[in-house]
Short mmCIF file of C-alpha atoms in Angstrom, two decimals:
data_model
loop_
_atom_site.label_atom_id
_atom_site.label_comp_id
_atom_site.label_asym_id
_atom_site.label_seq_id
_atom_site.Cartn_x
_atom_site.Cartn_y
_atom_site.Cartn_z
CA UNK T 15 -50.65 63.53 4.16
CA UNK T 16 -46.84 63.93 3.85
CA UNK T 17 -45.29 64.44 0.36
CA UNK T 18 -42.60 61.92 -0.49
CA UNK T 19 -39.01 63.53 0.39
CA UNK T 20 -37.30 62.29 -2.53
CA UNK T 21 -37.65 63.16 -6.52
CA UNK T 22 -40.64 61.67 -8.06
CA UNK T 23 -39.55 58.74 -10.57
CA UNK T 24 -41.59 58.17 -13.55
CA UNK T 25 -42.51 54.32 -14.28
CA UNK T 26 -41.16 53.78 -17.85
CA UNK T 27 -43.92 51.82 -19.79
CA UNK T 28 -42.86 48.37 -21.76
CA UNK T 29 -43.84 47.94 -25.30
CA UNK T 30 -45.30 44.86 -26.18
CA UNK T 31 -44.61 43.96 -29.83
CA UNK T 32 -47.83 42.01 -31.57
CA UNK T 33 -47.55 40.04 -34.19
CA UNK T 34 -49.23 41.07 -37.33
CA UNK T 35 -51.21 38.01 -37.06
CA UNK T 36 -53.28 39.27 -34.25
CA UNK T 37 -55.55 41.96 -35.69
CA UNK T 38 -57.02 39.83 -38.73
CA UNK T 39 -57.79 36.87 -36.11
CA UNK T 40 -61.32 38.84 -35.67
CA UNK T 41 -62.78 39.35 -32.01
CA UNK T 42 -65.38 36.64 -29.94
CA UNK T 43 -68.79 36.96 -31.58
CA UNK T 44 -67.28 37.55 -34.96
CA UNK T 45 -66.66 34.68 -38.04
CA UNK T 46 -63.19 35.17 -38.23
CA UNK T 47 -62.50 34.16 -34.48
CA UNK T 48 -60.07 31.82 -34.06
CA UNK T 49 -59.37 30.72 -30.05
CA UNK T 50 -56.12 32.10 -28.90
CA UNK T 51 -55.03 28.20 -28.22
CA UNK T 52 -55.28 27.39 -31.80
CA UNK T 53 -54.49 30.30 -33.65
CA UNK T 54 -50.98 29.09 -33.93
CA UNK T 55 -52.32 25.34 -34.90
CA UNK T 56 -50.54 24.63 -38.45
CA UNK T 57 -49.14 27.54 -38.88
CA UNK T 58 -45.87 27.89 -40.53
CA UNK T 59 -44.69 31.14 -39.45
CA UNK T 60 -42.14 31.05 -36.42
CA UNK T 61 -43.56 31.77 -33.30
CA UNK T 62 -40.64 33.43 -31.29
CA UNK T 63 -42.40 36.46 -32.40
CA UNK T 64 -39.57 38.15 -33.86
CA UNK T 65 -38.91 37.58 -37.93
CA UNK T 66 -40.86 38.85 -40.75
CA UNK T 67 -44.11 36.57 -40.67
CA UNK T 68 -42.27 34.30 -43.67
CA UNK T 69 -42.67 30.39 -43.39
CA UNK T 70 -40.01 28.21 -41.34
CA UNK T 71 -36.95 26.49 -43.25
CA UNK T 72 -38.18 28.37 -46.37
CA UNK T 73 -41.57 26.30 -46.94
CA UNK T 74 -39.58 23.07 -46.68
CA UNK T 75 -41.13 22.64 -42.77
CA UNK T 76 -43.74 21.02 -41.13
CA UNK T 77 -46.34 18.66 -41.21
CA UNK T 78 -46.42 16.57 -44.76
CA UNK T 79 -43.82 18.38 -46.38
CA UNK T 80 -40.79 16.65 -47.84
CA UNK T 81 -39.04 19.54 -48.87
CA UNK T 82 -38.98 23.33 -50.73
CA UNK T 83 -41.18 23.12 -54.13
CA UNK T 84 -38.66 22.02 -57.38
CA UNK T 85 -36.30 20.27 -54.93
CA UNK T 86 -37.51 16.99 -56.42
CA UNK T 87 -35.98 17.69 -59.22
CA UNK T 88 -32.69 18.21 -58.06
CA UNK T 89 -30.18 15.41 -58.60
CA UNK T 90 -26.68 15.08 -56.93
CA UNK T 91 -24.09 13.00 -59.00
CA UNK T 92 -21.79 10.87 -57.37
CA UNK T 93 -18.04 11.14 -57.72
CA UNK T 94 -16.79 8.21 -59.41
CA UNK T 95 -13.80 6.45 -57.31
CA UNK T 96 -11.75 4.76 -60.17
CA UNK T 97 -10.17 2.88 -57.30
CA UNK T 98 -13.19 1.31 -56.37
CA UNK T 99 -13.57 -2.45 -57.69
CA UNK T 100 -17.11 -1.70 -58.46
CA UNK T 101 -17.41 0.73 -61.11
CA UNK T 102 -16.16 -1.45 -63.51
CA UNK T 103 -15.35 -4.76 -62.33
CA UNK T 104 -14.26 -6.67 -65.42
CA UNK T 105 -11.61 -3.75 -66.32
CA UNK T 106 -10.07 -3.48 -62.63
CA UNK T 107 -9.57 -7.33 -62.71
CA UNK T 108 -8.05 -7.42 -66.15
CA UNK T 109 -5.98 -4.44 -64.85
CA UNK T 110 -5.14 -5.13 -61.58
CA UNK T 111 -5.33 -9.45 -61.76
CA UNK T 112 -7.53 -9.97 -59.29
CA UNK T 113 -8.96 -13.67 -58.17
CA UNK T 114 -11.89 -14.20 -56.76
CA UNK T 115 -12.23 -16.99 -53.71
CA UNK T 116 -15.26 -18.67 -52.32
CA UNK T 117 -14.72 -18.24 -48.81
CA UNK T 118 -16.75 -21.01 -46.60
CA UNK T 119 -17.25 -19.84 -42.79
CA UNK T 120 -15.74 -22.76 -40.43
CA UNK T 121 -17.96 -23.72 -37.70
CA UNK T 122 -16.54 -23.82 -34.06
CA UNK T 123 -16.10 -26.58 -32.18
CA UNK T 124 -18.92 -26.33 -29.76
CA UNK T 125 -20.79 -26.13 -32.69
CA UNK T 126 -19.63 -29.04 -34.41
CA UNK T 127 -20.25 -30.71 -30.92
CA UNK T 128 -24.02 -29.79 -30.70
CA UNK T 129 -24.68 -30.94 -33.96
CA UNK T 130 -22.73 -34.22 -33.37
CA UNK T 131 -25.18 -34.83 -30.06
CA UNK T 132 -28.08 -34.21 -31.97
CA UNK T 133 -27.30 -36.48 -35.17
CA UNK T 134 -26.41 -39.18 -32.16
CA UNK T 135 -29.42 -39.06 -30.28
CA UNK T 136 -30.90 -39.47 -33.62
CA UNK T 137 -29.28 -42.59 -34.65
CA UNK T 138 -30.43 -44.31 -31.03
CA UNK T 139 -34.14 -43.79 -32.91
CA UNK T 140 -33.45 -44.93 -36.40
CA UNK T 141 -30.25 -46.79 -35.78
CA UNK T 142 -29.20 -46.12 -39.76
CA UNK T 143 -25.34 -46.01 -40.03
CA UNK T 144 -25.20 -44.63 -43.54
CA UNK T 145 -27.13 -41.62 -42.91
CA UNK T 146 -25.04 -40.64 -40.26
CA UNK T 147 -22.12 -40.99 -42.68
CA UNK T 148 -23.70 -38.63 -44.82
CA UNK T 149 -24.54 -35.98 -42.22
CA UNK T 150 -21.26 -36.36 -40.86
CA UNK T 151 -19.60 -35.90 -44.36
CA UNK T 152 -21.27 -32.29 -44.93
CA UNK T 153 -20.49 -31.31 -41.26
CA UNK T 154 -17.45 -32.32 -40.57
CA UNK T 155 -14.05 -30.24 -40.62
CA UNK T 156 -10.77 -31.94 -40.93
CA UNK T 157 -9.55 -30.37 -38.02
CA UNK T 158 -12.32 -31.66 -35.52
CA UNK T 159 -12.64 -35.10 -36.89
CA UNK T 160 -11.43 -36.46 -32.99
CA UNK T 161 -15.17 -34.74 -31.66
CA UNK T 162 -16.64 -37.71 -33.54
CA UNK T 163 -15.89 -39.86 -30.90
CA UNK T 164 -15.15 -37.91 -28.13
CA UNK T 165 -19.07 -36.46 -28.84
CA UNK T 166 -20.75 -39.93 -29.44
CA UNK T 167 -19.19 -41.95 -26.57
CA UNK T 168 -20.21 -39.10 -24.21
CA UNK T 169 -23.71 -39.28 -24.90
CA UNK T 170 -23.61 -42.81 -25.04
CA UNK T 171 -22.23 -43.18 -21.21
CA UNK T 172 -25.21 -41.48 -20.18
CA UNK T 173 -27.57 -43.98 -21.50
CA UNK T 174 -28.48 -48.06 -21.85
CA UNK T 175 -26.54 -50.64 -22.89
CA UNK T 176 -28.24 -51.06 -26.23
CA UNK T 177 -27.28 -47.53 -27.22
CA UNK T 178 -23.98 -48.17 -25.98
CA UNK T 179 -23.89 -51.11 -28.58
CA UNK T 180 -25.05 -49.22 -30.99
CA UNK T 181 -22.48 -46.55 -30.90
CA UNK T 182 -19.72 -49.21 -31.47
CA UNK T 183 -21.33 -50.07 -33.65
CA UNK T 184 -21.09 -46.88 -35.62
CA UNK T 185 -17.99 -46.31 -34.50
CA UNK T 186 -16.86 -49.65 -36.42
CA UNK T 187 -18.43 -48.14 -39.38
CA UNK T 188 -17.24 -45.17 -40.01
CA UNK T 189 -13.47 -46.55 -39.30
CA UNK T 190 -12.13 -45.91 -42.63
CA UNK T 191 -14.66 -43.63 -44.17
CA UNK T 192 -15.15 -40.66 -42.39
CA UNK T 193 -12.37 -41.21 -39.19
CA UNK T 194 -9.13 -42.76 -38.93
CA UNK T 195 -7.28 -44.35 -36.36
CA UNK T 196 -5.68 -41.51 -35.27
CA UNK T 197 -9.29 -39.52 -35.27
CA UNK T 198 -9.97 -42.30 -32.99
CA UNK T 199 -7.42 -42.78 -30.81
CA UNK T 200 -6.98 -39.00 -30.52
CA UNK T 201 -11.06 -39.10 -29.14
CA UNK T 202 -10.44 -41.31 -26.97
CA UNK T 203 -7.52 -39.33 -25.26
CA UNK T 204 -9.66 -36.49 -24.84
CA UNK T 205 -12.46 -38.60 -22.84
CA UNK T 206 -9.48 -40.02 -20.50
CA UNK T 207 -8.12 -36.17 -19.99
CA UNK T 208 -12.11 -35.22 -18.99
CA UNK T 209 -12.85 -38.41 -17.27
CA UNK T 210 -13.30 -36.81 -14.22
CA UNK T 211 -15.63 -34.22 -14.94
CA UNK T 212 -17.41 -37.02 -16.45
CA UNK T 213 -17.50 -39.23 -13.59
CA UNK T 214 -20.06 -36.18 -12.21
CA UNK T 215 -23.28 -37.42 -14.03
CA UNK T 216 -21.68 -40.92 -14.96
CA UNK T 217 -19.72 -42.39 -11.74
CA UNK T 218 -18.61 -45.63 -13.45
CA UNK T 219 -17.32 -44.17 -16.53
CA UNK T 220 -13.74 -45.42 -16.06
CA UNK T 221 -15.10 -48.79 -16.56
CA UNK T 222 -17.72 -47.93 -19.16
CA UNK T 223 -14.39 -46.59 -21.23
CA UNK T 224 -12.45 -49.24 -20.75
CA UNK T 225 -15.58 -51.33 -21.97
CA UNK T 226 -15.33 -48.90 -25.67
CA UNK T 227 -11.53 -48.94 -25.98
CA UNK T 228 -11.68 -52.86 -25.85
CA UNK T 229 -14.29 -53.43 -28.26
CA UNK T 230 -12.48 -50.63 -30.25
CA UNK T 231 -9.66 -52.36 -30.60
CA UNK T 232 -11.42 -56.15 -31.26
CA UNK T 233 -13.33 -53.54 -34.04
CA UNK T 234 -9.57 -53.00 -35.88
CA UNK T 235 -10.47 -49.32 -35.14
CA UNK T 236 -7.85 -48.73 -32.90
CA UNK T 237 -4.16 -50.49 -32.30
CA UNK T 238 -3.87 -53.02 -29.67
CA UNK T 239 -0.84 -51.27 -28.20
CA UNK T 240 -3.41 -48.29 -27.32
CA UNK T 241 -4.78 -50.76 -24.28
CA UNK T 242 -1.25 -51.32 -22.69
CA UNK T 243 -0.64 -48.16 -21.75
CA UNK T 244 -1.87 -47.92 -18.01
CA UNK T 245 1.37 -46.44 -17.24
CA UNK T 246 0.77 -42.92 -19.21
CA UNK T 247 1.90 -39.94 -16.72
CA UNK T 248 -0.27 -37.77 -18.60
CA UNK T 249 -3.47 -39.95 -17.21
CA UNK T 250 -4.90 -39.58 -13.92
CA UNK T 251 -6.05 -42.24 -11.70
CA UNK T 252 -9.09 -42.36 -13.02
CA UNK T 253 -8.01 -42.61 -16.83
CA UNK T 254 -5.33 -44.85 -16.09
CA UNK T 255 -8.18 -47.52 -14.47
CA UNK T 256 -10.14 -47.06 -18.13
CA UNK T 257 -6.95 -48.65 -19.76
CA UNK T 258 -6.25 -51.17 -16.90
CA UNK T 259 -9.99 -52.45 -17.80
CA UNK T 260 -9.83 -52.61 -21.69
CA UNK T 261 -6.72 -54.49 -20.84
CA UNK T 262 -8.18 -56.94 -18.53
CA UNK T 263 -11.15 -57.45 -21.38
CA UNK T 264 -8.22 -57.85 -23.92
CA UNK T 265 -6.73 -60.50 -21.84
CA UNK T 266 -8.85 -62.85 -21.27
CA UNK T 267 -8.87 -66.29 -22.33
CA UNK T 268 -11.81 -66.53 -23.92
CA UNK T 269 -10.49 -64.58 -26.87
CA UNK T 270 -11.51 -61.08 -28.60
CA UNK T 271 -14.77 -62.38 -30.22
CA UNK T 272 -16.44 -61.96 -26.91
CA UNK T 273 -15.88 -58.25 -26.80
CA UNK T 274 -19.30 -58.60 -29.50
CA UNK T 275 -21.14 -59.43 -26.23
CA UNK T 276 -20.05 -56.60 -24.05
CA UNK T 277 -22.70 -54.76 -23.92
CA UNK T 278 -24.67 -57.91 -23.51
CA UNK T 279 -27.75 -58.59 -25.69
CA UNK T 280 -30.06 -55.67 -25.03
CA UNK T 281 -33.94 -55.44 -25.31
CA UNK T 282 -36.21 -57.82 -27.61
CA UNK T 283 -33.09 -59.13 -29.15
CA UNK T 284 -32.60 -61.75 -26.11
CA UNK T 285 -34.97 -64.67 -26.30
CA UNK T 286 -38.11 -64.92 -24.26
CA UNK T 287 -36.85 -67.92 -22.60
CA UNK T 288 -33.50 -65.69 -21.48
CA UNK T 289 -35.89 -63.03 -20.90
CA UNK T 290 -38.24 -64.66 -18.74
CA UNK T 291 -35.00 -66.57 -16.56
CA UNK T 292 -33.94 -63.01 -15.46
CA UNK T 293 -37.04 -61.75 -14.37
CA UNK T 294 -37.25 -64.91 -12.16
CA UNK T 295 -33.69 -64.20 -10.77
CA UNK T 296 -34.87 -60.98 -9.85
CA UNK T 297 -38.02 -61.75 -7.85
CA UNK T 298 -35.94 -64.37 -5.93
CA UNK T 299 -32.89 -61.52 -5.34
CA UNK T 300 -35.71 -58.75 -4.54
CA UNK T 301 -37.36 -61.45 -1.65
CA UNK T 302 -34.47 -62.32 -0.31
CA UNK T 303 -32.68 -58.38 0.18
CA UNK T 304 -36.59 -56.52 0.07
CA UNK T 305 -34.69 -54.14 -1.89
CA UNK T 306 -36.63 -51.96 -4.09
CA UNK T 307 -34.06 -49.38 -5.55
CA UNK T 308 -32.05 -52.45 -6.29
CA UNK T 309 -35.45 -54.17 -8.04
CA UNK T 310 -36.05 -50.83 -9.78
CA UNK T 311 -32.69 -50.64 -11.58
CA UNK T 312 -32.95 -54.41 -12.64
CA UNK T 313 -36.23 -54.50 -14.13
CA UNK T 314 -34.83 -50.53 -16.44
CA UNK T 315 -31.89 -52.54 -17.05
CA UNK T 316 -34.22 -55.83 -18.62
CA UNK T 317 -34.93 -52.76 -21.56
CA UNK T 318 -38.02 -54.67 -22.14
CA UNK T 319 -41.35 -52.60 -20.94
CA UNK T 320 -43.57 -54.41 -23.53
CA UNK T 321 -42.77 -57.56 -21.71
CA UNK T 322 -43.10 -56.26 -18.25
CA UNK T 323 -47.00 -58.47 -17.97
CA UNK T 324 -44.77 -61.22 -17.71
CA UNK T 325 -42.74 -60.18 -14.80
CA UNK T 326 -46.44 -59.48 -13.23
CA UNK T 327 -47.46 -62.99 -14.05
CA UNK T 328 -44.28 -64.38 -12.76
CA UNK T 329 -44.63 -62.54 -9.48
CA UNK T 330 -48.11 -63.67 -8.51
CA UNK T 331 -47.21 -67.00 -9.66
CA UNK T 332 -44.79 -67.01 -6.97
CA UNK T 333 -46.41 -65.61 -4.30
CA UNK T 334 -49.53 -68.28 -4.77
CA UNK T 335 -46.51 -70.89 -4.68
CA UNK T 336 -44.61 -69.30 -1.56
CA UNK T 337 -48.13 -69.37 0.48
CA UNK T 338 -46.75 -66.72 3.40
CA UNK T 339 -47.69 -63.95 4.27
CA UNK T 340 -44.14 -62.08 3.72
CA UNK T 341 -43.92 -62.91 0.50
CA UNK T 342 -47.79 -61.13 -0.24
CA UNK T 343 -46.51 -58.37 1.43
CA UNK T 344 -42.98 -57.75 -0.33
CA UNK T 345 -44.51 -58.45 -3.78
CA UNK T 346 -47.53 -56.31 -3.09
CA UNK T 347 -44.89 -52.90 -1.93
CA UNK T 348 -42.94 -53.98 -5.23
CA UNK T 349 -46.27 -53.75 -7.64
CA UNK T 350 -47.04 -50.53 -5.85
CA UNK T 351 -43.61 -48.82 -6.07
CA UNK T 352 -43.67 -49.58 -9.95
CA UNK T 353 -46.84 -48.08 -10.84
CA UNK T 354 -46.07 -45.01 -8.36
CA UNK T 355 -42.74 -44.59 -10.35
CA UNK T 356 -44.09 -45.58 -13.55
CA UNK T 357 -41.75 -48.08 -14.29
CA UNK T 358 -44.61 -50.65 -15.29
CA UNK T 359 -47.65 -49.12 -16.96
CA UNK T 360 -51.33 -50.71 -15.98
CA UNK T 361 -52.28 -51.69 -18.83
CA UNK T 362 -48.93 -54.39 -18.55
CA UNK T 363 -49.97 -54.72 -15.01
CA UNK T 364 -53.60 -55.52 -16.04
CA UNK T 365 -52.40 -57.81 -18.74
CA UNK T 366 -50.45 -59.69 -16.25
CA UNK T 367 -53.28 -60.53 -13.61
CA UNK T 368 -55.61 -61.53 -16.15
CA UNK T 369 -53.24 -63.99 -17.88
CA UNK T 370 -53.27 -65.61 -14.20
CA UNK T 371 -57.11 -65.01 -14.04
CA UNK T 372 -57.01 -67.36 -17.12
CA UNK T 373 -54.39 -70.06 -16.24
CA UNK T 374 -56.34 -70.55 -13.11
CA UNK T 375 -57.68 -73.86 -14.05
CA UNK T 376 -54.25 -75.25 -14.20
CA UNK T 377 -52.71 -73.65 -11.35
CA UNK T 378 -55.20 -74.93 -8.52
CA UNK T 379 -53.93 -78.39 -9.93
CA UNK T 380 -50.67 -78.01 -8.47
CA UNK T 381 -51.62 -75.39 -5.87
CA UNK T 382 -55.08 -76.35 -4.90
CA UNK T 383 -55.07 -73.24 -2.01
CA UNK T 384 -54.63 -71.05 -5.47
CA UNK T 385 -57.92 -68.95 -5.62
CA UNK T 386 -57.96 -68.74 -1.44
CA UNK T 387 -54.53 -67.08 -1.80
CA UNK T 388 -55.06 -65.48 -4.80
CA UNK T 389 -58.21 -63.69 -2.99
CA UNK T 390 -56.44 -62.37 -0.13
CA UNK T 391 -53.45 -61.08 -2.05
CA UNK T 392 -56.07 -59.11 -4.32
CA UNK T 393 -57.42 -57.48 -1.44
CA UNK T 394 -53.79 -56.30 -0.22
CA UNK T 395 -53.12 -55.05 -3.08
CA UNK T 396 -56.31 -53.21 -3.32
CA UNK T 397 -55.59 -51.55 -0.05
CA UNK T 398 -52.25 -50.81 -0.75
CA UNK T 399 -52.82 -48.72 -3.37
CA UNK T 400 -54.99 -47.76 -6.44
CA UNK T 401 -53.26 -49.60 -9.14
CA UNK T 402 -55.70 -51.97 -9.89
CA UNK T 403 -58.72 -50.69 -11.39
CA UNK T 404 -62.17 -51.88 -10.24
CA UNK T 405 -63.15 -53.96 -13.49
CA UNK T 406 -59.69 -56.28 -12.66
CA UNK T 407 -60.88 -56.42 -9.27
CA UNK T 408 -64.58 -57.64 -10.60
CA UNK T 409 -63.15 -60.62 -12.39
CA UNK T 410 -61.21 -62.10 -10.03
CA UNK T 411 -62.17 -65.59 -10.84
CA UNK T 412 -63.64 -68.28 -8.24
CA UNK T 413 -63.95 -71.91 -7.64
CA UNK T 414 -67.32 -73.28 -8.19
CA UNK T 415 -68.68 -75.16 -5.11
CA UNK T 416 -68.85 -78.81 -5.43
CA UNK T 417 -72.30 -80.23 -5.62
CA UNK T 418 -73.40 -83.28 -3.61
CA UNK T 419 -75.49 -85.49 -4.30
CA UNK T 420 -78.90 -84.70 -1.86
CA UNK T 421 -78.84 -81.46 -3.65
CA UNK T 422 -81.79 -81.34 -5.96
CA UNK T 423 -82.80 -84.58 -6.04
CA UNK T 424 -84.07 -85.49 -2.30
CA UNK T 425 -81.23 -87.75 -1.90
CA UNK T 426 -82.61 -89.87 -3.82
CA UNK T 427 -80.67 -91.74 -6.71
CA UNK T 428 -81.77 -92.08 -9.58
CA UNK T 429 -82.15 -95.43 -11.65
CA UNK T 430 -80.61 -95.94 -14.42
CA UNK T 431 -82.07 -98.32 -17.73
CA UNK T 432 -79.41 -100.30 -19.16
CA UNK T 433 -81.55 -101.87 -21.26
CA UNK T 434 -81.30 -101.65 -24.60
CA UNK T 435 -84.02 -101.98 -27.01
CA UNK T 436 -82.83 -104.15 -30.35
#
């Protein structure tokens, strides 16, 4: 074996410092053992191993400590500012004469418009004009007073013609106590400037608005002269046709004290008679054009859906009178496409067959083919659809059989005493 040809180098030997802590842990097998990856557990000595074996941050570390020992009982003092309104309020104001302001935040103006559309749609429930007064008087800032109407007749567009009365309504009441003419007219400037974007959910707004500015002005909420200005370059097309139709309302012969009327007379207020004449115009209209969207819109329009048995009973009454076929067949789509679209609930179209299940006694007296008819039409309907229920079905009344006379008796008759006995 060959001896290395270089000098022999000696490995130097690294010291390995142990921490003081190691000898007093004890060895395995012995009580003070302690295993090597928890010996350092809670400890409070560092464990870089370098330092003197003393607790971290001076005893004020670890776990549930909240600081050295006595350091509770140190205080720190502040330095008093003497500029500082605080210290001694009622000498710095005597001093310096300050005055103290309440300060009240102002809402914006899509806030005040939020809460306008909800105390609106609020007032189409209760229909109280005083207590919108009230709301309005804790809302409303003197600035904004023109989102009063520009607010209420925009929600109103977008709903029936008895909320549309009711708003000019409230309109004509709170002329005077919470708005003024200006308010007003100012309002209504704003809804022609955004007509357009209206006309997106509400296409005939133009004449809707012209409908509000007329009745505004028969109110003595706004100035006539308002009306008569169709010619405004600041107005589109579509705000100047607003003003061309108050005008043309304004015009007429009949006077202002028909502008009351119109919005019409919505709902239960009509009479029954009234109410009943329409629904019989619009059978004969729906017949003649078979038109159901048109049909739809009347009967939502009528506002009356606790009176919609009669339109039922008024229906059947004139398809047993018709006697065609056609006729069974158009009324039996239209009482189908109303309960599909919910427009008449069944318990009104159950009402309304069984008042003709009753008057059926004096309806084969001017239509003796009544029940026949009557009997096929059911059993349309009952294929058309599931909007009769089986008990309505059940009852559908009959016409006895007439008797003759060899039944029962043989064909004999029967004498008859008149003999009296005195």
């Amino acid at each position: 074996m060959k001896k290395p040809a270089g000098p022999l180098t000696k490995r130097v030997r690294k010291l390995s410092r142990s921490n003081s802590k190691d000898g007093v842990l004890g060895v395995a097998g012995t009580p003070n053992f302690v295993a090597p990856h928890r010996k350092w557990k809670n400890s409070r000595r560092s464990r870089n191993g370098y330092g003197r074996g003393l607790p971290k941050k001076g005893g004020a570390g670890g776990k549930g400590v909240w600081g050295k020992p006595g350091s509770e009982e140190v205080y720190y003092e502040l330095d008093e500012d003497p500029n500082d309104p605080n210290l001694h309020i009622d000498a710095y104001n005597s001093s310096h004469n300050v005055e103290l302001k309440e300060i009240v935040p102002q809402p914006t103006e899509a806030e005040v418009a939020k809460k306008l559309e909800t105390i609106i749609l609020e007032y189409f429930e209760h229909g109280d004009t005083r207590e919108v007064a009230d709301a309005l008087d804790e809302l409303l800032p003197p600035g904004l007073k023109p989102l009063v109407t520009k607010t209420f007749v925009s929600v109103a567009l977008e709903h029936k013609q008895s909320q549309r009365e009711l708003t000019s309504v409230l309109m004509s009441d709170l002329y005077g106590r919470i708005v003024t003419r200006e308010d007003i007219c100012a309002g209504f400037d704003l809804l022609l400037a955004n007509l357009a974007d209206i006309m997106l959910d509400t296409p005939d707004a133009p004449h809707l608005l012209g409908n509000f500015i007329a009745r505004a002005v028969a109110d003595d909420c706004i100035p006539p002269k308002y009306a008569y200005q169709s010619e405004r370059e600041d107005l589109d097309r579509h705000g100047q046709a607003a003003l061309v139709r108050a005008t043309t309302l304004l015009s007429m012969h009949d006077g202002w004290g028909q502008l009351d009327n119109v919005w019409g007379v919505g709902g239960a207020l009509r009479p029954v008679q009234t109410i009943t004449q329409q629904m019989s115009y619009l059978l004969q209209e729906y017949l003649l054009s078979r038109d159901l969207s048109e049909a739809q819109r009347s009967i939502k329009e009528l506002e009356v859906p606790h009176f919609h048995h009669e339109l039922i009973y008024e229906a059947i009454i004139m398809t047993l009178e018709a006697f065609n076929e056609s006729t069974e067949v158009a009324i039996c789509e239209l009482f189908r496409t109303l309960d599909s679209t919910c427009i008449v609930t069944p318990e009104q179209m159950e009402q309304g067959f069984r008042r003709v299940y009753e008057d059926m006694t004096d309806i084969v007296l001017d239509i003796p083919l009544a029940y026949s008819i009557l009997d096929r039409f059911i059993q349309r309907c009952q294929r058309a659809g599931s909007f009769m229920s089986e008990a309505l079905i059940k009852d559908i009344p009959t016409r006895g059989r007439k008797r003759f006379v060899s039944e029962g008796d043989g064909g004999l008759i029967k004498q008859v005493n008149f003999q009296r006995d005195f």
